[in-house]
Amino acid sequence: MKRRVGGLETEFGLVCVRADGNRALEPEEAARELFRPVVAMGRSSNVFLRNAARLYLDVGSHPEYATAECDDWWELVAQDRAGERIFAELTRTADERLAEAGHDARIHLLKNNVDSAGNAFGSHENYLVDRRGEFTRLPRYLLPFLVTRQIVTGAGGVAPAVEGEAGHGAGAQFVFSRRSDHMWEAVSSATTRTRPIINTRDEPHGDANLYRRLHVIVGDSTMSEVSTHLRFATTDLVLRAIESGRALPELGLGDDIAAIRAVARDLAGTAPLPTAGGGTLSALEIQQRWLDHVADLAEDSETDVLETWQRALDAVRTGDRGWAAQNLDWAIKERLFTQVMERRGIDLEDPSIERLDLAYHDIDPARGVFYALQRRGLAPTVLPEERIERARTQAPTTTRAHLRGRVVAAAQEHGVDHVVDWTTLRLTRQGAMPVQVMDPFATEHPAVDALLEEIRAQGAAAADPPLA
Amino acid sequence: MSQQSLNAPGGGPDENAPDDETLTGGQTFASVQGTDDLLDEIDSVLESNAETFVRSFVQKGGQ
């Protein structure tokens, strides 16, 4: 597909602590407090916003934000950041209410993927793919890319020490991605127990004759805009290559799950991974092969993507972290952890490092360590704050999100009750006809115009009730 | 030239950019100052009940 729609779902970790660090509220209670203004406004903890994103409370009391459908990956990064800001604001107001009520309690929302007991939660990428694109063929080519892309887009972190018999255990270790240890299958329909790299949930939120959904759940939640952008921009390029019908690099691995764990721990990127064909390839080789392969089909506007991808691979290959340590999450963290360990005379197993990792992912712009790095130019700032601010209330204008955003904004302004989801827009008054928009690329629709008229008319009628 | 413009969306090479040497020198200077300051700020986070905070963060899995 030349133009592709994608979206990012982020589940946030939630902890509410007293000043002494002990738990102040259970996650369920803290989530209820966090969502109070959402429920007051939308009468539900599952709402669509003016920017056409979905904000809700997921299983396990995880606040979740799903960006609207985007066809531009910088717009997606802006929409994702906007979600962080919206939740940061909800956190701030919840903390104020708790303080006013005399509670010693502070909520932290963490855009990471694992709690201190090892429970995992996700950052799910969705890509619209052609129905006729032979989905059965797709994983064979996509998997080696997804297994190894962590050397570019991993969030970095510390894999805990593993105890083993007779000294065969492994100490705590810095890894490209901790997510790799939570992957159990290559492709399946599971999401929680035997979590796969590619989930086969096929809800295209569009015409199912034309499209299907590719649900990639192997990714780490990334704080760096460069890392988040690369996740989507490089995966999109690889998908386009697979869809092109051209001959593709045969890089299939013998055991994807063994490989993904090995890649996470191999900071040089050179460990030999057994291939399905009986040879070996390293993570660097697989990434470089894909990068070289997609270079011909990239458009002029994507030159930056290819260059940034190459820089990321060079950082692993040469060990020169100069650029990476200010741009890619894993390398920013690697440098930061090293500095803090030296300064405090501690090792990776010290609880301070785990605390630091959590603080890196804290979405509070004032307290989060990622934002502290950003203010000092030690982490990238690609999008101006005004653009992120605008994305809080403005949907992407080049996809169906534009229509949803207009309906939600009009309904909110005119105080008209409404229900929307990804494809359907409806007023809640009795007898109201739902409007379905099955084309994710549609930005105009006569039935939506009529719906907007009706919303304005209802709003006017409510504001100016007839006499008698 | 800042890191921002290096990575700006759609931004190609900037002809007015200083040469590599100036860029590296300037960045290193800014980074050293920024890092010291940052590590001070991080100390305050780590010195207030780091281990207790970590233990408090236990939640059911999601997805």
Tab-separated table of C-alpha atoms in Angstrom, chain A:
chain	number	residue	atom	x	y	z
A	1	MET	CA	0.000	0.000	0.000
A	2	LYS	CA	1.349	3.349	-1.019
A	3	ARG	CA	-0.572	5.141	1.670
A	4	ARG	CA	-1.039	3.261	4.882
A	5	VAL	CA	-3.031	3.990	7.983
A	6	GLY	CA	-1.506	3.119	11.337
A	7	GLY	CA	-2.188	3.680	14.993
A	8	LEU	CA	-0.451	3.153	18.314
A	9	GLU	CA	-2.066	1.834	21.495
A	10	THR	CA	-0.210	2.542	24.712
A	11	GLU	CA	-0.996	0.949	28.068
A	12	PHE	CA	0.437	2.912	30.966
A	13	GLY	CA	1.705	1.545	34.242
A	14	LEU	CA	0.049	3.107	37.270
A	15	VAL	CA	1.326	3.459	40.808
A	16	CYS	CA	0.063	5.679	43.587
A	17	VAL	CA	2.502	6.196	46.455
A	18	ARG	CA	2.894	8.120	49.673
A	19	ALA	CA	5.852	10.421	50.193
A	20	ASP	CA	7.731	7.490	51.802
A	21	GLY	CA	7.323	5.427	48.608
A	22	ASN	CA	4.798	2.998	50.052
A	23	ARG	CA	1.615	2.356	48.171
A	24	ALA	CA	-1.082	4.914	48.968
A	25	LEU	CA	-3.920	3.609	46.819
A	26	GLU	CA	-4.489	0.313	45.052
A	27	PRO	CA	-4.264	0.638	41.249
A	28	GLU	CA	-8.071	0.234	40.931
A	29	GLU	CA	-8.744	3.160	43.278
A	30	ALA	CA	-6.047	5.316	41.740
A	31	ALA	CA	-7.439	4.635	38.260
A	32	ARG	CA	-10.914	5.607	39.429
A	33	GLU	CA	-9.563	8.892	40.746
A	34	LEU	CA	-7.611	9.482	37.554
A	35	PHE	CA	-10.652	8.903	35.336
A	36	ARG	CA	-13.098	10.975	37.427
A	37	PRO	CA	-13.152	13.929	34.982
A	38	VAL	CA	-13.378	11.551	31.994
A	39	VAL	CA	-16.399	9.755	33.450
A	40	ALA	CA	-17.989	13.095	34.381
A	41	MET	CA	-17.654	14.268	30.791
A	42	GLY	CA	-18.318	11.094	28.827
A	43	ARG	CA	-20.316	9.051	31.391
A	44	SER	CA	-17.888	6.247	30.713
A	45	SER	CA	-14.256	5.369	31.219
A	46	ASN	CA	-14.050	4.619	27.513
A	47	VAL	CA	-14.299	7.744	25.375
A	48	PHE	CA	-13.235	9.159	22.054
A	49	LEU	CA	-11.656	12.596	22.179
A	50	ARG	CA	-11.694	15.645	19.929
A	51	ASN	CA	-8.420	14.507	18.448
A	52	ALA	CA	-10.256	11.299	17.455
A	53	ALA	CA	-8.165	9.153	19.807
A	54	ARG	CA	-9.625	6.659	22.244
A	55	LEU	CA	-8.919	7.011	25.939
A	56	TYR	CA	-9.959	4.232	28.280
A	57	LEU	CA	-9.244	2.048	31.229
A	58	ASP	CA	-8.038	-1.392	30.245
A	59	VAL	CA	-7.740	-4.728	32.003
A	60	GLY	CA	-5.552	-4.588	35.109
A	61	SER	CA	-6.342	-0.881	35.712
A	62	HIS	CA	-4.034	0.193	32.925
A	63	PRO	CA	-4.944	3.601	31.533
A	64	GLU	CA	-4.757	3.266	27.776
A	65	TYR	CA	-4.574	5.696	24.892
A	66	ALA	CA	-5.036	4.681	21.261
A	67	THR	CA	-4.062	7.293	18.709
A	68	ALA	CA	-6.417	8.070	15.879
A	69	GLU	CA	-5.600	6.585	12.493
A	70	CYS	CA	-2.612	8.391	10.984
A	71	ASP	CA	-1.079	8.156	7.511
A	72	ASP	CA	1.982	10.197	8.419
A	73	TRP	CA	4.380	8.861	11.036
A	74	TRP	CA	5.379	12.235	12.461
A	75	GLU	CA	1.692	12.985	12.912
A	76	LEU	CA	1.424	9.665	14.726
A	77	VAL	CA	4.285	10.639	17.031
A	78	ALA	CA	2.537	13.963	17.738
A	79	GLN	CA	-0.759	12.196	18.469
A	80	ASP	CA	1.005	9.703	20.751
A	81	ARG	CA	2.744	12.496	22.667
A	82	ALA	CA	-0.569	14.333	22.925
A	83	GLY	CA	-1.938	11.274	24.716
A	84	GLU	CA	0.891	11.493	27.241
A	85	ARG	CA	0.075	15.139	27.860
A	86	ILE	CA	-3.627	14.384	28.313
A	87	PHE	CA	-2.855	11.699	30.896
A	88	ALA	CA	-0.250	13.918	32.577
A	89	GLU	CA	-2.929	16.572	33.002
A	90	LEU	CA	-5.392	14.011	34.403
A	91	THR	CA	-2.668	12.867	36.815
A	92	ARG	CA	-1.990	16.417	37.964
A	93	THR	CA	-5.650	17.154	38.671
A	94	ALA	CA	-6.140	13.782	40.407
A	95	ASP	CA	-3.136	14.532	42.638
A	96	GLU	CA	-4.645	17.916	43.489
A	97	ARG	CA	-7.965	16.350	44.474
A	98	LEU	CA	-6.168	13.736	46.595
A	99	ALA	CA	-4.131	16.457	48.326
A	100	GLU	CA	-7.233	18.559	48.969
A	101	ALA	CA	-8.894	15.547	50.534
A	102	GLY	CA	-5.896	15.272	52.861
A	103	HIS	CA	-4.346	12.153	51.307
A	104	ASP	CA	-0.599	11.653	51.230
A	105	ALA	CA	-0.778	10.205	47.721
A	106	ARG	CA	0.754	10.843	44.354
A	107	ILE	CA	-0.040	9.070	41.115
A	108	HIS	CA	2.708	8.174	38.658
A	109	LEU	CA	1.873	7.083	35.130
A	110	LEU	CA	4.696	5.166	33.526
A	111	LYS	CA	4.940	4.683	29.792
A	112	ASN	CA	6.864	1.442	30.116
A	113	ASN	CA	6.026	-2.232	29.699
A	114	VAL	CA	6.678	-4.131	32.895
A	115	ASP	CA	6.117	-3.699	36.631
A	116	SER	CA	8.501	-4.705	39.412
A	117	ALA	CA	6.927	-8.166	39.690
A	118	GLY	CA	7.436	-8.846	35.973
A	119	ASN	CA	3.810	-8.299	34.859
A	120	ALA	CA	3.829	-6.989	31.307
A	121	PHE	CA	1.631	-4.562	29.437
A	122	GLY	CA	1.867	-3.344	25.931
A	123	SER	CA	2.575	-0.867	23.224
A	124	HIS	CA	0.664	-2.175	20.255
A	125	GLU	CA	1.254	-1.045	16.700
A	126	ASN	CA	-1.493	-1.381	14.131
A	127	TYR	CA	-0.948	-1.257	10.403
A	128	LEU	CA	-3.614	-1.437	7.753
A	129	VAL	CA	-2.633	-4.015	5.159
A	130	ASP	CA	-4.224	-5.177	1.925
A	131	ARG	CA	-6.573	-8.118	2.338
A	132	ARG	CA	-5.212	-9.670	-0.855
A	133	GLY	CA	-1.621	-9.282	0.387
A	134	GLU	CA	-1.446	-12.961	1.363
A	135	PHE	CA	-1.229	-12.682	5.106
A	136	THR	CA	0.111	-16.209	5.378
A	137	ARG	CA	3.265	-15.140	3.539
A	138	LEU	CA	3.762	-11.950	5.470
A	139	PRO	CA	5.120	-13.247	8.825
A	140	ARG	CA	7.840	-15.280	7.144
A	141	TYR	CA	9.449	-12.056	5.894
A	142	LEU	CA	8.354	-9.670	8.605
A	143	LEU	CA	9.429	-11.775	11.595
A	144	PRO	CA	13.224	-11.598	11.132
A	145	PHE	CA	12.845	-7.828	10.848
A	146	LEU	CA	10.684	-7.589	13.993
A	147	VAL	CA	12.956	-9.914	15.996
A	148	THR	CA	15.992	-7.737	15.277
A	149	ARG	CA	14.598	-4.189	15.067
A	150	GLN	CA	15.063	-3.825	18.847
A	151	ILE	CA	18.717	-2.927	18.157
A	152	VAL	CA	17.281	0.272	16.649
A	153	THR	CA	14.004	0.929	18.434
A	154	GLY	CA	14.284	-0.950	21.750
A	155	ALA	CA	13.651	1.059	24.916
A	156	GLY	CA	16.651	-0.509	26.672
A	157	GLY	CA	16.583	-1.768	30.223
A	158	VAL	CA	17.977	-4.307	32.625
A	159	ALA	CA	17.131	-7.981	32.369
A	160	PRO	CA	17.185	-9.285	35.942
A	161	ALA	CA	19.737	-11.850	37.078
A	162	VAL	CA	18.751	-15.444	36.428
A	163	GLU	CA	19.659	-18.142	38.916
A	164	GLY	CA	21.009	-21.330	37.465
A	165	GLU	CA	22.513	-24.569	38.621
A	166	ALA	CA	26.203	-24.739	39.438
A	167	GLY	CA	27.039	-21.202	38.429
A	168	HIS	CA	25.147	-21.363	35.131
A	169	GLY	CA	22.982	-18.383	35.995
A	170	ALA	CA	23.428	-14.962	34.477
A	171	GLY	CA	23.879	-11.660	36.241
A	172	ALA	CA	21.683	-8.646	35.595
A	173	GLN	CA	22.378	-7.343	32.144
A	174	PHE	CA	21.651	-4.271	30.066
A	175	VAL	CA	19.477	-5.271	27.090
A	176	PHE	CA	18.068	-3.587	23.992
A	177	SER	CA	14.553	-4.574	24.989
A	178	ARG	CA	13.050	-6.219	28.046
A	179	ARG	CA	9.996	-7.069	25.985
A	180	SER	CA	11.922	-9.923	24.372
A	181	ASP	CA	11.637	-11.960	27.583
A	182	HIS	CA	7.844	-11.604	27.458
A	183	MET	CA	7.495	-13.045	23.973
A	184	TRP	CA	6.514	-16.696	23.729
A	185	GLU	CA	5.317	-17.251	20.181
A	186	ALA	CA	5.922	-15.808	16.741
A	187	VAL	CA	2.331	-15.507	15.539
A	188	SER	CA	-0.863	-16.268	17.443
A	189	SER	CA	-4.182	-14.908	18.623
A	190	ALA	CA	-3.140	-14.708	22.302
A	191	THR	CA	-2.347	-11.411	23.980
A	192	THR	CA	-1.674	-12.166	27.610
A	193	ARG	CA	-0.459	-15.655	28.339
A	194	THR	CA	1.638	-16.852	25.451
A	195	ARG	CA	2.183	-13.412	23.997
A	196	PRO	CA	3.205	-13.407	20.327
A	197	ILE	CA	5.300	-11.019	18.232
A	198	ILE	CA	2.471	-10.681	15.705
A	199	ASN	CA	-1.064	-10.997	16.974
A	200	THR	CA	-3.582	-12.283	14.448
A	201	ARG	CA	-6.518	-10.233	15.776
A	202	ASP	CA	-8.100	-9.133	12.530
A	203	GLU	CA	-10.234	-6.081	13.241
A	204	PRO	CA	-9.467	-3.805	10.322
A	205	HIS	CA	-11.924	-1.097	11.474
A	206	GLY	CA	-12.657	-0.705	7.803
A	207	ASP	CA	-13.962	-2.652	4.824
A	208	ALA	CA	-12.897	-6.221	5.633
A	209	ASN	CA	-13.066	-7.184	1.949
A	210	LEU	CA	-10.275	-4.759	1.203
A	211	TYR	CA	-8.235	-4.560	4.374
A	212	ARG	CA	-6.974	-6.483	7.294
A	213	ARG	CA	-5.174	-5.351	10.387
A	214	LEU	CA	-1.604	-6.205	11.222
A	215	HIS	CA	-1.251	-6.074	15.003
A	216	VAL	CA	2.401	-5.959	16.083
A	217	ILE	CA	2.765	-6.360	19.833
A	218	VAL	CA	6.503	-6.901	20.179
A	219	GLY	CA	7.414	-3.224	20.567
A	220	ASP	CA	8.588	-1.382	23.655
A	221	SER	CA	6.903	1.849	24.670
A	222	THR	CA	9.365	4.441	23.458
A	223	MET	CA	9.913	7.903	24.924
A	224	SER	CA	12.204	9.249	22.194
A	225	GLU	CA	10.334	10.684	19.229
A	226	VAL	CA	13.117	9.403	16.993
A	227	SER	CA	12.610	5.844	18.309
A	228	THR	CA	8.816	5.964	17.995
A	229	HIS	CA	9.047	7.375	14.485
A	230	LEU	CA	11.532	4.719	13.404
A	231	ARG	CA	9.278	1.921	14.699
A	232	PHE	CA	6.532	2.938	12.300
A	233	ALA	CA	8.567	4.332	9.412
A	234	THR	CA	10.859	1.298	9.073
A	235	THR	CA	8.080	-1.267	9.578
A	236	ASP	CA	5.982	0.526	6.950
A	237	LEU	CA	8.865	0.342	4.471
A	238	VAL	CA	9.351	-3.375	5.089
A	239	LEU	CA	5.613	-3.989	4.668
A	240	ARG	CA	5.655	-2.096	1.390
A	241	ALA	CA	8.527	-4.260	0.167
A	242	ILE	CA	6.614	-7.425	1.117
A	243	GLU	CA	3.471	-6.120	-0.583
A	244	SER	CA	5.355	-5.148	-3.734
A	245	GLY	CA	5.572	-8.750	-4.867
A	246	ARG	CA	9.295	-8.369	-5.577
A	247	ALA	CA	11.803	-11.026	-4.601
A	248	LEU	CA	12.584	-10.603	-0.910
A	249	PRO	CA	15.580	-11.379	1.265
A	250	GLU	CA	15.159	-14.876	2.717
A	251	LEU	CA	16.206	-14.253	6.309
A	252	GLY	CA	13.865	-16.601	8.182
A	253	LEU	CA	15.190	-17.647	11.572
A	254	GLY	CA	15.193	-21.147	12.991
A	255	ASP	CA	13.690	-20.121	16.337
A	256	ASP	CA	12.262	-16.620	16.554
A	257	ILE	CA	11.815	-16.665	20.310
A	258	ALA	CA	15.307	-17.946	21.112
A	259	ALA	CA	16.632	-15.353	18.648
A	260	ILE	CA	14.721	-12.390	20.072
A	261	ARG	CA	16.152	-13.079	23.525
A	262	ALA	CA	19.651	-13.532	22.201
A	263	VAL	CA	19.426	-10.280	20.216
A	264	ALA	CA	18.265	-8.365	23.294
A	265	ARG	CA	21.441	-9.375	25.151
A	266	ASP	CA	23.928	-8.944	22.313
A	267	LEU	CA	24.826	-5.246	22.445
A	268	ALA	CA	27.367	-5.723	19.647
A	269	GLY	CA	24.661	-6.986	17.295
A	270	THR	CA	26.951	-9.687	15.919
A	271	ALA	CA	25.849	-12.911	17.656
A	272	PRO	CA	25.137	-15.621	15.045
A	273	LEU	CA	21.444	-16.507	14.886
A	274	PRO	CA	20.619	-19.863	13.280
A	275	THR	CA	18.458	-19.404	10.190
A	276	ALA	CA	15.718	-21.689	8.919
A	277	GLY	CA	17.945	-22.479	5.937
A	278	GLY	CA	20.737	-23.868	8.122
A	279	GLY	CA	23.131	-20.907	8.121
A	280	THR	CA	23.503	-18.033	10.535
A	281	LEU	CA	22.868	-14.292	10.415
A	282	SER	CA	23.450	-11.563	12.982
A	283	ALA	CA	20.915	-8.939	14.025
A	284	LEU	CA	23.025	-6.295	12.303
A	285	GLU	CA	23.104	-8.303	9.080
A	286	ILE	CA	19.348	-8.786	9.056
A	287	GLN	CA	18.649	-5.106	9.688
A	288	GLN	CA	21.207	-4.012	7.097
A	289	ARG	CA	19.763	-6.390	4.495
A	290	TRP	CA	16.291	-4.945	5.009
A	291	LEU	CA	17.548	-1.382	4.977
A	292	ASP	CA	19.427	-1.964	1.714
A	293	HIS	CA	16.447	-3.767	0.232
A	294	VAL	CA	13.889	-1.042	0.938
A	295	ALA	CA	16.210	1.790	-0.147
A	296	ASP	CA	14.993	1.547	-3.782
A	297	LEU	CA	11.338	1.756	-2.967
A	298	ALA	CA	11.591	4.544	-0.408
A	299	GLU	CA	10.260	7.868	-1.591
A	300	ASP	CA	12.299	11.079	-1.584
A	301	SER	CA	10.496	12.192	1.559
A	302	GLU	CA	11.806	9.069	3.295
A	303	THR	CA	15.519	9.758	2.799
A	304	ASP	CA	15.658	10.895	6.432
A	305	VAL	CA	14.243	7.575	7.579
A	306	LEU	CA	16.898	5.608	5.711
A	307	GLU	CA	19.672	7.853	7.032
A	308	THR	CA	18.490	7.668	10.620
A	309	TRP	CA	18.061	3.895	10.394
A	310	GLN	CA	21.618	3.610	9.036
A	311	ARG	CA	22.999	5.812	11.824
A	312	ALA	CA	21.292	3.592	14.355
A	313	LEU	CA	22.873	0.456	12.852
A	314	ASP	CA	26.273	2.160	12.687
A	315	ALA	CA	26.042	2.960	16.395
A	316	VAL	CA	25.734	-0.743	17.145
A	317	ARG	CA	28.316	-1.824	14.573
A	318	THR	CA	31.036	0.646	15.556
A	319	GLY	CA	30.256	0.985	19.250
A	320	ASP	CA	30.372	4.763	18.759
A	321	ARG	CA	27.300	5.837	20.694
A	322	GLY	CA	27.756	9.581	20.143
A	323	TRP	CA	24.626	10.145	18.076
A	324	ALA	CA	22.596	7.228	19.426
A	325	ALA	CA	23.090	8.209	23.079
A	326	GLN	CA	21.220	11.436	22.399
A	327	ASN	CA	18.548	10.017	20.107
A	328	LEU	CA	17.576	6.397	20.686
A	329	ASP	CA	15.963	5.286	23.919
A	330	TRP	CA	18.152	2.226	24.501
A	331	ALA	CA	21.385	4.178	23.997
A	332	ILE	CA	20.213	7.210	26.004
A	333	LYS	CA	19.477	4.826	28.865
A	334	GLU	CA	22.707	2.884	28.447
A	335	ARG	CA	24.709	6.095	28.862
A	336	LEU	CA	22.555	7.392	31.704
A	337	PHE	CA	22.685	4.142	33.682
A	338	THR	CA	26.468	4.016	33.272
A	339	GLN	CA	26.862	7.579	34.529
A	340	VAL	CA	24.616	6.977	37.521
A	341	MET	CA	26.357	3.702	38.402
A	342	GLU	CA	29.765	5.400	38.337
A	343	ARG	CA	28.563	8.343	40.365
A	344	ARG	CA	26.911	6.230	43.041
A	345	GLY	CA	29.315	3.289	42.980
A	346	ILE	CA	26.534	0.800	42.330
A	347	ASP	CA	25.852	-1.953	39.787
A	348	LEU	CA	22.906	-2.757	37.529
A	349	GLU	CA	21.226	-4.842	40.218
A	350	ASP	CA	20.907	-1.918	42.589
A	351	PRO	CA	17.251	-0.932	43.087
A	352	SER	CA	18.217	2.645	42.230
A	353	ILE	CA	18.678	1.585	38.610
A	354	GLU	CA	15.203	0.080	38.423
A	355	ARG	CA	13.843	3.252	40.016
A	356	LEU	CA	15.742	5.299	37.440
A	357	ASP	CA	14.317	3.183	34.622
A	358	LEU	CA	10.794	3.839	35.902
A	359	ALA	CA	11.524	7.560	36.282
A	360	TYR	CA	12.741	7.646	32.660
A	361	HIS	CA	9.270	6.505	31.571
A	362	ASP	CA	7.332	8.769	33.980
A	363	ILE	CA	5.137	10.898	31.701
A	364	ASP	CA	4.973	13.879	34.039
A	365	PRO	CA	6.735	16.592	32.015
A	366	ALA	CA	8.090	18.141	35.220
A	367	ARG	CA	9.250	14.965	36.999
A	368	GLY	CA	10.007	12.468	34.247
A	369	VAL	CA	13.700	11.819	33.636
A	370	PHE	CA	13.229	11.582	29.870
A	371	TYR	CA	11.886	15.125	29.890
A	372	ALA	CA	14.730	16.263	32.139
A	373	LEU	CA	17.148	14.900	29.505
A	374	GLN	CA	15.177	16.591	26.752
A	375	ARG	CA	15.344	19.997	28.462
A	376	ARG	CA	19.133	19.703	28.511
A	377	GLY	CA	19.440	18.614	24.890
A	378	LEU	CA	20.406	15.067	25.938
A	379	ALA	CA	17.327	13.522	24.308
A	380	PRO	CA	15.812	14.549	20.993
A	381	THR	CA	13.109	17.154	20.564
A	382	VAL	CA	11.799	16.761	17.049
A	383	LEU	CA	8.273	18.055	17.368
A	384	PRO	CA	7.725	21.572	18.639
A	385	GLU	CA	5.585	21.719	21.777
A	386	GLU	CA	2.935	23.720	19.864
A	387	ARG	CA	2.411	20.801	17.513
A	388	ILE	CA	1.961	18.371	20.402
A	389	GLU	CA	-0.371	20.824	22.105
A	390	ARG	CA	-2.415	21.156	18.909
A	391	ALA	CA	-2.658	17.364	18.582
A	392	ARG	CA	-4.425	17.233	21.950
A	393	THR	CA	-7.544	18.716	20.381
A	394	GLN	CA	-7.010	18.333	16.653
A	395	ALA	CA	-7.362	15.029	14.842
A	396	PRO	CA	-5.173	14.093	11.894
A	397	THR	CA	-6.691	15.838	8.861
A	398	THR	CA	-5.778	13.306	6.170
A	399	THR	CA	-7.669	10.225	7.397
A	400	ARG	CA	-11.123	9.281	8.682
A	401	ALA	CA	-9.960	10.602	12.064
A	402	HIS	CA	-10.767	14.055	10.688
A	403	LEU	CA	-14.468	13.131	10.459
A	404	ARG	CA	-14.584	11.561	13.915
A	405	GLY	CA	-12.772	14.536	15.404
A	406	ARG	CA	-15.249	16.981	13.859
A	407	VAL	CA	-18.243	15.047	15.190
A	408	VAL	CA	-16.830	14.711	18.721
A	409	ALA	CA	-15.811	18.386	18.802
A	410	ALA	CA	-19.227	19.575	17.552
A	411	ALA	CA	-21.106	17.283	19.927
A	412	GLN	CA	-19.033	18.477	22.889
A	413	GLU	CA	-19.431	22.147	21.954
A	414	HIS	CA	-23.183	21.838	21.546
A	415	GLY	CA	-23.677	19.512	24.497
A	416	VAL	CA	-25.221	16.755	22.368
A	417	ASP	CA	-24.993	13.158	23.618
A	418	HIS	CA	-23.223	10.902	21.177
A	419	VAL	CA	-21.556	7.517	20.816
A	420	VAL	CA	-18.695	6.933	18.436
A	421	ASP	CA	-16.193	4.199	17.737
A	422	TRP	CA	-13.565	3.682	15.035
A	423	THR	CA	-16.090	3.256	12.203
A	424	THR	CA	-19.430	4.468	13.555
A	425	LEU	CA	-20.793	7.861	14.572
A	426	ARG	CA	-24.203	8.187	16.212
A	427	LEU	CA	-26.263	10.479	18.408
A	428	THR	CA	-27.777	8.816	21.461
A	429	ARG	CA	-31.281	10.236	20.980
A	430	GLN	CA	-33.883	7.588	20.230
A	431	GLY	CA	-34.213	6.685	16.592
A	432	ALA	CA	-30.911	8.293	15.587
A	433	MET	CA	-29.364	6.526	12.600
A	434	PRO	CA	-25.709	5.530	12.910
A	435	VAL	CA	-23.330	6.799	10.248
A	436	GLN	CA	-20.743	4.255	9.197
A	437	VAL	CA	-17.494	5.272	7.560
A	438	MET	CA	-15.733	2.132	6.400
A	439	ASP	CA	-13.002	3.855	4.405
A	440	PRO	CA	-10.112	4.721	6.780
A	441	PHE	CA	-8.868	7.264	4.228
A	442	ALA	CA	-12.155	9.167	3.931
A	443	THR	CA	-11.958	12.821	4.934
A	444	GLU	CA	-15.322	13.825	3.473
A	445	HIS	CA	-18.670	12.125	3.800
A	446	PRO	CA	-22.133	13.561	3.053
A	447	ALA	CA	-23.777	11.633	5.900
A	448	VAL	CA	-21.254	13.098	8.349
A	449	ASP	CA	-22.052	16.601	7.099
A	450	ALA	CA	-25.736	15.887	7.735
A	451	LEU	CA	-24.874	14.595	11.212
A	452	LEU	CA	-22.914	17.769	11.963
A	453	GLU	CA	-25.941	19.836	10.854
A	454	GLU	CA	-28.164	17.844	13.167
A	455	ILE	CA	-25.767	18.351	16.086
A	456	ARG	CA	-25.731	22.116	15.517
A	457	ALA	CA	-29.515	22.218	15.238
A	458	GLN	CA	-29.971	20.199	18.436
A	459	GLY	CA	-27.476	22.376	20.225
A	460	ALA	CA	-29.235	25.543	19.061
A	461	ALA	CA	-32.598	24.150	20.124
A	462	ALA	CA	-31.281	23.281	23.574
A	463	ALA	CA	-29.684	26.705	23.982
A	464	ASP	CA	-32.837	28.491	22.890
A	465	PRO	CA	-35.801	26.421	24.099
A	466	PRO	CA	-39.134	27.250	22.460
A	467	LEU	CA	-41.566	29.223	24.598
A	468	ALA	CA	-44.564	27.435	26.070
